[in-house]
PDB file of C-alpha atoms in Angstrom:
ATOM      1  CA  UNK A   1     -14.633  10.454  -5.269  1.00  0.00           C
ATOM      2  CA  UNK A   2     -11.914   7.938  -5.895  1.00  0.00           C
ATOM      3  CA  UNK A   3      -8.791   9.530  -7.418  1.00  0.00           C
ATOM      4  CA  UNK A   4      -7.511   6.216  -8.740  1.00  0.00           C
ATOM      5  CA  UNK A   5     -10.010   3.968 -10.459  1.00  0.00           C
ATOM      6  CA  UNK A   6      -9.201   0.354 -11.193  1.00  0.00           C
ATOM      7  CA  UNK A   7     -11.021  -1.851 -13.665  1.00  0.00           C
ATOM      8  CA  UNK A   8     -12.301  -4.431 -13.588  1.00  0.00           C
ATOM      9  CA  UNK A   9     -13.165  -4.773  -9.897  1.00  0.00           C
ATOM     10  CA  UNK A  10     -12.855  -8.538 -10.149  1.00  0.00           C
ATOM     11  CA  UNK A  11     -11.728 -11.035 -12.711  1.00  0.00           C
ATOM     12  CA  UNK A  12     -12.025 -14.799 -13.073  1.00  0.00           C
ATOM     13  CA  UNK A  13      -9.854 -16.306 -15.783  1.00  0.00           C
ATOM     14  CA  UNK A  14      -8.954 -19.814 -16.806  1.00  0.00           C
ATOM     15  CA  UNK A  15      -5.395 -20.896 -16.250  1.00  0.00           C
ATOM     16  CA  UNK A  16      -3.262 -20.095 -19.278  1.00  0.00           C
ATOM     17  CA  UNK A  17      -5.315 -17.103 -20.384  1.00  0.00           C
ATOM     18  CA  UNK A  18      -3.996 -13.550 -20.645  1.00  0.00           C
ATOM     19  CA  UNK A  19      -5.550 -10.658 -18.747  1.00  0.00           C
ATOM     20  CA  UNK A  20      -5.238  -6.894 -18.320  1.00  0.00           C
ATOM     21  CA  UNK A  21      -5.994  -4.672 -15.346  1.00  0.00           C
ATOM     22  CA  UNK A  22      -6.303  -0.918 -15.769  1.00  0.00           C
ATOM     23  CA  UNK A  23      -5.652   1.975 -13.420  1.00  0.00           C
ATOM     24  CA  UNK A  24      -6.848   5.476 -14.301  1.00  0.00           C
ATOM     25  CA  UNK A  25      -6.077   8.654 -12.407  1.00  0.00           C
ATOM     26  CA  UNK A  26      -8.130  11.832 -12.191  1.00  0.00           C
ATOM     27  CA  UNK A  27      -4.911  13.777 -11.520  1.00  0.00           C
ATOM     28  CA  UNK A  28      -1.391  13.976 -12.876  1.00  0.00           C
ATOM     29  CA  UNK A  29       0.660  10.935 -11.976  1.00  0.00           C
ATOM     30  CA  UNK A  30       4.027  11.376 -10.288  1.00  0.00           C
ATOM     31  CA  UNK A  31       5.035   7.761 -10.184  1.00  0.00           C
ATOM     32  CA  UNK A  32       2.807   4.710 -10.427  1.00  0.00           C
ATOM     33  CA  UNK A  33       3.283   1.551  -8.386  1.00  0.00           C
ATOM     34  CA  UNK A  34       1.745  -1.873  -8.739  1.00  0.00           C
ATOM     35  CA  UNK A  35       1.317  -4.154  -5.750  1.00  0.00           C
ATOM     36  CA  UNK A  36      -0.171  -7.588  -5.176  1.00  0.00           C
ATOM     37  CA  UNK A  37      -1.967  -8.511  -1.959  1.00  0.00           C
ATOM     38  CA  UNK A  38      -2.996 -11.910  -0.718  1.00  0.00           C
ATOM     39  CA  UNK A  39      -6.249 -11.742   1.233  1.00  0.00           C
ATOM     40  CA  UNK A  40      -5.680 -10.159   4.635  1.00  0.00           C
ATOM     41  CA  UNK A  41      -1.927  -9.895   4.164  1.00  0.00           C
ATOM     42  CA  UNK A  42       0.562  -7.183   3.295  1.00  0.00           C
ATOM     43  CA  UNK A  43       1.266  -5.705  -0.117  1.00  0.00           C
ATOM     44  CA  UNK A  44       3.994  -7.184  -2.292  1.00  0.00           C
ATOM     45  CA  UNK A  45       5.791  -4.668  -4.502  1.00  0.00           C
ATOM     46  CA  UNK A  46       5.671  -5.608  -8.189  1.00  0.00           C
ATOM     47  CA  UNK A  47       6.812  -2.630 -10.250  1.00  0.00           C
ATOM     48  CA  UNK A  48       7.359   1.112 -10.248  1.00  0.00           C
ATOM     49  CA  UNK A  49       6.823   3.278 -13.328  1.00  0.00           C
ATOM     50  CA  UNK A  50       7.946   6.860 -13.396  1.00  0.00           C
ATOM     51  CA  UNK A  51       8.098   8.092 -16.950  1.00  0.00           C
ATOM     52  CA  UNK A  52       5.427   8.357 -19.598  1.00  0.00           C
ATOM     53  CA  UNK A  53       5.684   5.471 -22.025  1.00  0.00           C
ATOM     54  CA  UNK A  54       7.708   3.406 -19.572  1.00  0.00           C
ATOM     55  CA  UNK A  55       7.154  -0.333 -19.673  1.00  0.00           C
ATOM     56  CA  UNK A  56       8.525  -2.909 -17.255  1.00  0.00           C
ATOM     57  CA  UNK A  57       8.288  -6.665 -17.103  1.00  0.00           C
ATOM     58  CA  UNK A  58       8.886  -9.242 -14.424  1.00  0.00           C
ATOM     59  CA  UNK A  59       8.357 -12.876 -15.258  1.00  0.00           C
ATOM     60  CA  UNK A  60       4.928 -12.969 -16.894  1.00  0.00           C
ATOM     61  CA  UNK A  61       3.737  -9.569 -15.687  1.00  0.00           C
ATOM     62  CA  UNK A  62       4.125  -6.387 -17.765  1.00  0.00           C
ATOM     63  CA  UNK A  63       3.140  -2.893 -16.697  1.00  0.00           C
ATOM     64  CA  UNK A  64       2.920   0.225 -18.836  1.00  0.00           C
ATOM     65  CA  UNK A  65       2.451   3.885 -17.990  1.00  0.00           C
ATOM     66  CA  UNK A  66       0.621   6.255 -20.295  1.00  0.00           C
ATOM     67  CA  UNK A  67       1.281   9.550 -18.604  1.00  0.00           C
ATOM     68  CA  UNK A  68      -0.740  11.652 -21.041  1.00  0.00           C
ATOM     69  CA  UNK A  69      -3.798   9.540 -20.463  1.00  0.00           C
ATOM     70  CA  UNK A  70      -3.018   9.387 -16.757  1.00  0.00           C
ATOM     71  CA  UNK A  71      -3.362   5.638 -16.760  1.00  0.00           C
ATOM     72  CA  UNK A  72      -1.437   2.432 -16.367  1.00  0.00           C
ATOM     73  CA  UNK A  73      -2.122  -1.156 -17.321  1.00  0.00           C
ATOM     74  CA  UNK A  74      -0.928  -4.428 -15.867  1.00  0.00           C
ATOM     75  CA  UNK A  75      -0.875  -7.402 -18.211  1.00  0.00           C
ATOM     76  CA  UNK A  76      -0.426 -11.011 -17.157  1.00  0.00           C
ATOM     77  CA  UNK A  77       0.500 -13.521 -19.822  1.00  0.00           C
ATOM     78  CA  UNK A  78      -0.446 -17.212 -19.501  1.00  0.00           C
ATOM     79  CA  UNK A  79      -1.984 -16.817 -16.045  1.00  0.00           C
ATOM     80  CA  UNK A  80      -1.326 -19.383 -13.298  1.00  0.00           C
ATOM     81  CA  UNK A  81      -3.104 -20.084  -9.986  1.00  0.00           C
ATOM     82  CA  UNK A  82      -0.148 -18.398  -8.235  1.00  0.00           C
ATOM     83  CA  UNK A  83      -1.197 -15.102  -9.853  1.00  0.00           C
ATOM     84  CA  UNK A  84      -4.424 -15.070  -7.825  1.00  0.00           C
ATOM     85  CA  UNK A  85      -4.823 -12.213  -5.370  1.00  0.00           C
ATOM     86  CA  UNK A  86      -5.716  -8.539  -5.268  1.00  0.00           C
ATOM     87  CA  UNK A  87      -3.793  -6.185  -7.526  1.00  0.00           C
ATOM     88  CA  UNK A  88      -3.526  -2.602  -6.349  1.00  0.00           C
ATOM     89  CA  UNK A  89      -2.219   0.436  -8.137  1.00  0.00           C
ATOM     90  CA  UNK A  90      -0.799   3.255  -6.062  1.00  0.00           C
ATOM     91  CA  UNK A  91       0.299   6.679  -7.207  1.00  0.00           C
ATOM     92  CA  UNK A  92       1.910   9.796  -5.901  1.00  0.00           C
ATOM     93  CA  UNK A  93      -0.538  12.515  -6.878  1.00  0.00           C
ATOM     94  CA  UNK A  94       1.721  15.436  -5.924  1.00  0.00           C
ATOM     95  CA  UNK A  95       2.423  15.095  -2.197  1.00  0.00           C
ATOM     96  CA  UNK A  96       5.874  13.620  -2.710  1.00  0.00           C
ATOM     97  CA  UNK A  97       5.435  11.251   0.205  1.00  0.00           C
ATOM     98  CA  UNK A  98       1.979   9.645   0.202  1.00  0.00           C
ATOM     99  CA  UNK A  99       0.566   7.057  -2.143  1.00  0.00           C
ATOM    100  CA  UNK A 100      -3.084   7.067  -3.131  1.00  0.00           C
ATOM    101  CA  UNK A 101      -4.380   3.598  -3.895  1.00  0.00           C
ATOM    102  CA  UNK A 102      -7.160   2.244  -6.004  1.00  0.00           C
ATOM    103  CA  UNK A 103      -9.661  -0.176  -4.472  1.00  0.00           C
ATOM    104  CA  UNK A 104      -7.931  -3.106  -6.107  1.00  0.00           C
ATOM    105  CA  UNK A 105      -8.770  -5.780  -8.661  1.00  0.00           C
ATOM    106  CA  UNK A 106      -9.470  -9.247  -7.320  1.00  0.00           C
ATOM    107  CA  UNK A 107      -8.094 -11.970  -9.592  1.00  0.00           C
ATOM    108  CA  UNK A 108      -9.047 -15.632  -9.437  1.00  0.00           C
ATOM    109  CA  UNK A 109      -7.375 -18.133 -11.770  1.00  0.00           C
ATOM    110  CA  UNK A 110      -9.255 -21.383 -12.239  1.00  0.00           C
ATOM    111  CA  UNK A 111      -7.679 -24.686 -13.338  1.00  0.00           C
TER     112      UNK A 111
ATOM    113  CA  UNK B   1      17.831  -9.151   4.345  1.00  0.00           C
ATOM    114  CA  UNK B   2      14.993  -8.891   6.861  1.00  0.00           C
ATOM    115  CA  UNK B   3      11.750  -7.453   5.576  1.00  0.00           C
ATOM    116  CA  UNK B   4       9.248  -5.232   7.354  1.00  0.00           C
ATOM    117  CA  UNK B   5       7.829  -6.887  10.456  1.00  0.00           C
ATOM    118  CA  UNK B   6       4.751  -5.787  12.379  1.00  0.00           C
ATOM    119  CA  UNK B   7       3.382  -6.758  15.773  1.00  0.00           C
ATOM    120  CA  UNK B   8       0.976  -7.898  16.917  1.00  0.00           C
ATOM    121  CA  UNK B   9      -0.674  -9.669  13.977  1.00  0.00           C
ATOM    122  CA  UNK B  10      -4.160  -9.444  15.482  1.00  0.00           C
ATOM    123  CA  UNK B  11      -5.669  -7.313  18.218  1.00  0.00           C
ATOM    124  CA  UNK B  12      -9.116  -6.929  19.724  1.00  0.00           C
ATOM    125  CA  UNK B  13      -9.910  -3.758  21.673  1.00  0.00           C
ATOM    126  CA  UNK B  14     -12.962  -2.109  23.154  1.00  0.00           C
ATOM    127  CA  UNK B  15     -14.281   1.276  22.054  1.00  0.00           C
ATOM    128  CA  UNK B  16     -12.573   4.084  23.982  1.00  0.00           C
ATOM    129  CA  UNK B  17      -9.390   2.143  24.658  1.00  0.00           C
ATOM    130  CA  UNK B  18      -5.928   2.981  23.363  1.00  0.00           C
ATOM    131  CA  UNK B  19      -3.704   0.796  21.177  1.00  0.00           C
ATOM    132  CA  UNK B  20      -0.045   0.752  20.114  1.00  0.00           C
ATOM    133  CA  UNK B  21       1.099  -1.009  16.974  1.00  0.00           C
ATOM    134  CA  UNK B  22       4.762  -1.679  16.220  1.00  0.00           C
ATOM    135  CA  UNK B  23       6.838  -1.886  13.073  1.00  0.00           C
ATOM    136  CA  UNK B  24      10.443  -2.783  12.334  1.00  0.00           C
ATOM    137  CA  UNK B  25      11.645  -1.365   9.043  1.00  0.00           C
ATOM    138  CA  UNK B  26      13.586  -3.277   6.430  1.00  0.00           C
ATOM    139  CA  UNK B  27      17.342  -3.175   6.866  1.00  0.00           C
ATOM    140  CA  UNK B  28      18.829  -0.022   5.286  1.00  0.00           C
ATOM    141  CA  UNK B  29      15.513   1.853   5.186  1.00  0.00           C
ATOM    142  CA  UNK B  30      15.165   5.184   7.012  1.00  0.00           C
ATOM    143  CA  UNK B  31      11.562   6.066   6.173  1.00  0.00           C
ATOM    144  CA  UNK B  32       8.405   4.497   7.588  1.00  0.00           C
ATOM    145  CA  UNK B  33       4.833   5.085   6.439  1.00  0.00           C
ATOM    146  CA  UNK B  34       1.596   3.890   8.004  1.00  0.00           C
ATOM    147  CA  UNK B  35      -1.589   3.049   6.117  1.00  0.00           C
ATOM    148  CA  UNK B  36      -5.077   2.002   7.169  1.00  0.00           C
ATOM    149  CA  UNK B  37      -6.932  -0.483   4.980  1.00  0.00           C
ATOM    150  CA  UNK B  38     -10.631  -1.051   5.559  1.00  0.00           C
ATOM    151  CA  UNK B  39     -12.234  -4.190   4.190  1.00  0.00           C
ATOM    152  CA  UNK B  40     -12.608  -4.043   0.413  1.00  0.00           C
ATOM    153  CA  UNK B  41     -10.770  -0.730   0.129  1.00  0.00           C
ATOM    154  CA  UNK B  42      -7.310   0.373  -0.872  1.00  0.00           C
ATOM    155  CA  UNK B  43      -4.893   1.513   1.835  1.00  0.00           C
ATOM    156  CA  UNK B  44      -5.303   5.079   3.115  1.00  0.00           C
ATOM    157  CA  UNK B  45      -2.212   7.092   4.076  1.00  0.00           C
ATOM    158  CA  UNK B  46      -1.982   7.981   7.776  1.00  0.00           C
ATOM    159  CA  UNK B  47       1.497   9.518   8.114  1.00  0.00           C
ATOM    160  CA  UNK B  48       5.150   9.126   7.239  1.00  0.00           C
ATOM    161  CA  UNK B  49       8.271   9.393   9.398  1.00  0.00           C
ATOM    162  CA  UNK B  50      11.719  10.214   8.083  1.00  0.00           C
ATOM    163  CA  UNK B  51      14.692  10.134  10.450  1.00  0.00           C
ATOM    164  CA  UNK B  52      12.454  10.407  13.522  1.00  0.00           C
ATOM    165  CA  UNK B  53      10.435  13.396  12.246  1.00  0.00           C
ATOM    166  CA  UNK B  54       6.910  13.382  10.833  1.00  0.00           C
ATOM    167  CA  UNK B  55       7.300  14.030   7.091  1.00  0.00           C
ATOM    168  CA  UNK B  56       3.659  14.177   6.072  1.00  0.00           C
ATOM    169  CA  UNK B  57       0.202  13.348   7.330  1.00  0.00           C
ATOM    170  CA  UNK B  58      -3.029  12.202   5.737  1.00  0.00           C
ATOM    171  CA  UNK B  59      -6.581  13.076   6.677  1.00  0.00           C
ATOM    172  CA  UNK B  60      -6.634  11.375  10.066  1.00  0.00           C
ATOM    173  CA  UNK B  61      -7.558  12.980  13.429  1.00  0.00           C
ATOM    174  CA  UNK B  62      -4.913  13.834  16.062  1.00  0.00           C
ATOM    175  CA  UNK B  63      -5.814  10.752  18.115  1.00  0.00           C
ATOM    176  CA  UNK B  64      -3.688   8.913  15.537  1.00  0.00           C
ATOM    177  CA  UNK B  65      -0.084   9.588  16.469  1.00  0.00           C
ATOM    178  CA  UNK B  66       3.258   8.014  15.811  1.00  0.00           C
ATOM    179  CA  UNK B  67       6.901   7.777  16.652  1.00  0.00           C
ATOM    180  CA  UNK B  68      10.047   6.729  14.878  1.00  0.00           C
ATOM    181  CA  UNK B  69      13.064   5.575  16.849  1.00  0.00           C
ATOM    182  CA  UNK B  70      16.804   5.982  16.141  1.00  0.00           C
ATOM    183  CA  UNK B  71      16.912   2.460  14.689  1.00  0.00           C
ATOM    184  CA  UNK B  72      14.088   3.553  12.308  1.00  0.00           C
ATOM    185  CA  UNK B  73      11.498   1.265  13.860  1.00  0.00           C
ATOM    186  CA  UNK B  74       8.149   2.920  14.439  1.00  0.00           C
ATOM    187  CA  UNK B  75       4.965   2.911  16.507  1.00  0.00           C
ATOM    188  CA  UNK B  76       1.419   3.894  15.659  1.00  0.00           C
ATOM    189  CA  UNK B  77      -0.757   4.929  18.586  1.00  0.00           C
ATOM    190  CA  UNK B  78      -4.494   5.334  18.412  1.00  0.00           C
ATOM    191  CA  UNK B  79      -6.378   6.856  21.354  1.00  0.00           C
ATOM    192  CA  UNK B  80     -10.088   6.748  22.116  1.00  0.00           C
ATOM    193  CA  UNK B  81     -10.746   3.898  19.718  1.00  0.00           C
ATOM    194  CA  UNK B  82     -13.908   4.019  17.632  1.00  0.00           C
ATOM    195  CA  UNK B  83     -15.684   1.165  15.879  1.00  0.00           C
ATOM    196  CA  UNK B  84     -14.637   2.608  12.487  1.00  0.00           C
ATOM    197  CA  UNK B  85     -10.989   2.169  13.451  1.00  0.00           C
ATOM    198  CA  UNK B  86     -11.387  -1.555  12.818  1.00  0.00           C
ATOM    199  CA  UNK B  87      -9.088  -2.225   9.874  1.00  0.00           C
ATOM    200  CA  UNK B  88      -5.807  -3.709   8.704  1.00  0.00           C
ATOM    201  CA  UNK B  89      -2.967  -1.362   9.649  1.00  0.00           C
ATOM    202  CA  UNK B  90      -0.023  -1.568   7.315  1.00  0.00           C
ATOM    203  CA  UNK B  91       3.469  -0.330   7.908  1.00  0.00           C
ATOM    204  CA  UNK B  92       5.801   0.284   4.961  1.00  0.00           C
ATOM    205  CA  UNK B  93       9.435   1.241   4.873  1.00  0.00           C
ATOM    206  CA  UNK B  94      11.486   2.741   2.071  1.00  0.00           C
ATOM    207  CA  UNK B  95      15.124   3.427   1.370  1.00  0.00           C
ATOM    208  CA  UNK B  96      14.433   7.152   1.421  1.00  0.00           C
ATOM    209  CA  UNK B  97      11.526   9.552   1.311  1.00  0.00           C
ATOM    210  CA  UNK B  98      10.391  10.667  -2.114  1.00  0.00           C
ATOM    211  CA  UNK B  99       8.912   9.146  -5.215  1.00  0.00           C
ATOM    212  CA  UNK B 100      11.867   7.110  -6.393  1.00  0.00           C
ATOM    213  CA  UNK B 101      11.872   4.817  -3.360  1.00  0.00           C
ATOM    214  CA  UNK B 102       9.139   2.185  -3.519  1.00  0.00           C
ATOM    215  CA  UNK B 103       7.370   1.223  -0.325  1.00  0.00           C
ATOM    216  CA  UNK B 104       7.888  -2.264   1.086  1.00  0.00           C
ATOM    217  CA  UNK B 105       5.011  -3.391   3.274  1.00  0.00           C
ATOM    218  CA  UNK B 106       4.729  -5.641   6.276  1.00  0.00           C
ATOM    219  CA  UNK B 107       1.897  -8.137   6.711  1.00  0.00           C
ATOM    220  CA  UNK B 108      -0.115  -5.742   8.811  1.00  0.00           C
ATOM    221  CA  UNK B 109      -1.925  -5.741  12.145  1.00  0.00           C
ATOM    222  CA  UNK B 110      -5.605  -6.625  12.050  1.00  0.00           C
ATOM    223  CA  UNK B 111      -7.358  -4.410  14.632  1.00  0.00           C
ATOM    224  CA  UNK B 112     -10.913  -5.155  15.677  1.00  0.00           C
ATOM    225  CA  UNK B 113     -12.737  -2.627  17.864  1.00  0.00           C
ATOM    226  CA  UNK B 114     -15.857  -3.879  19.638  1.00  0.00           C
TER     227      UNK B 114
END
């Protein structure tokens, strides 16, 4: 079974709309990372969250970590076509060196 | 600052053959991790190298092996290729091992096994 579940699996939003992607873990989170991937390319690091209640923002993207609920959310405000891609959450689930990843959320932003 | 670079970008091999993939880490990074990403899936951890020593390994058979060199670049070797080895292989480097150092990924090598 998947240790990190992402929802939704895919998302189509109109340009200018807000959206939220969720990442839920079946185990205790020791650090949560958000990445963006263009199709067939490498992962681009967005944000790292390490403490429960932590919230970080970069441009129009905000990520929060709810450690007690073992989940994180990624919120995009006023989406743009440049936000399109696959968003992946990765977490250290106790190894100290390996990240487990969700399957990703595919985002398409239409004009 | 140069990012993580991987070579080659694409590779086609036949079942049973061997392959070597290469990775140059980002400047100042001493840790390299390798991940396998099948189509439609998240990356799966293969192994990590820290200062030329294997620091951890995922659930991959011994025919997956690696090296890290004194300049922190790295190789991933896969012997006796199987069809299921077809995937995007991602290399990531980090400033140090441990949870506080985020991974920075290269663009990957797309391996197709026929």
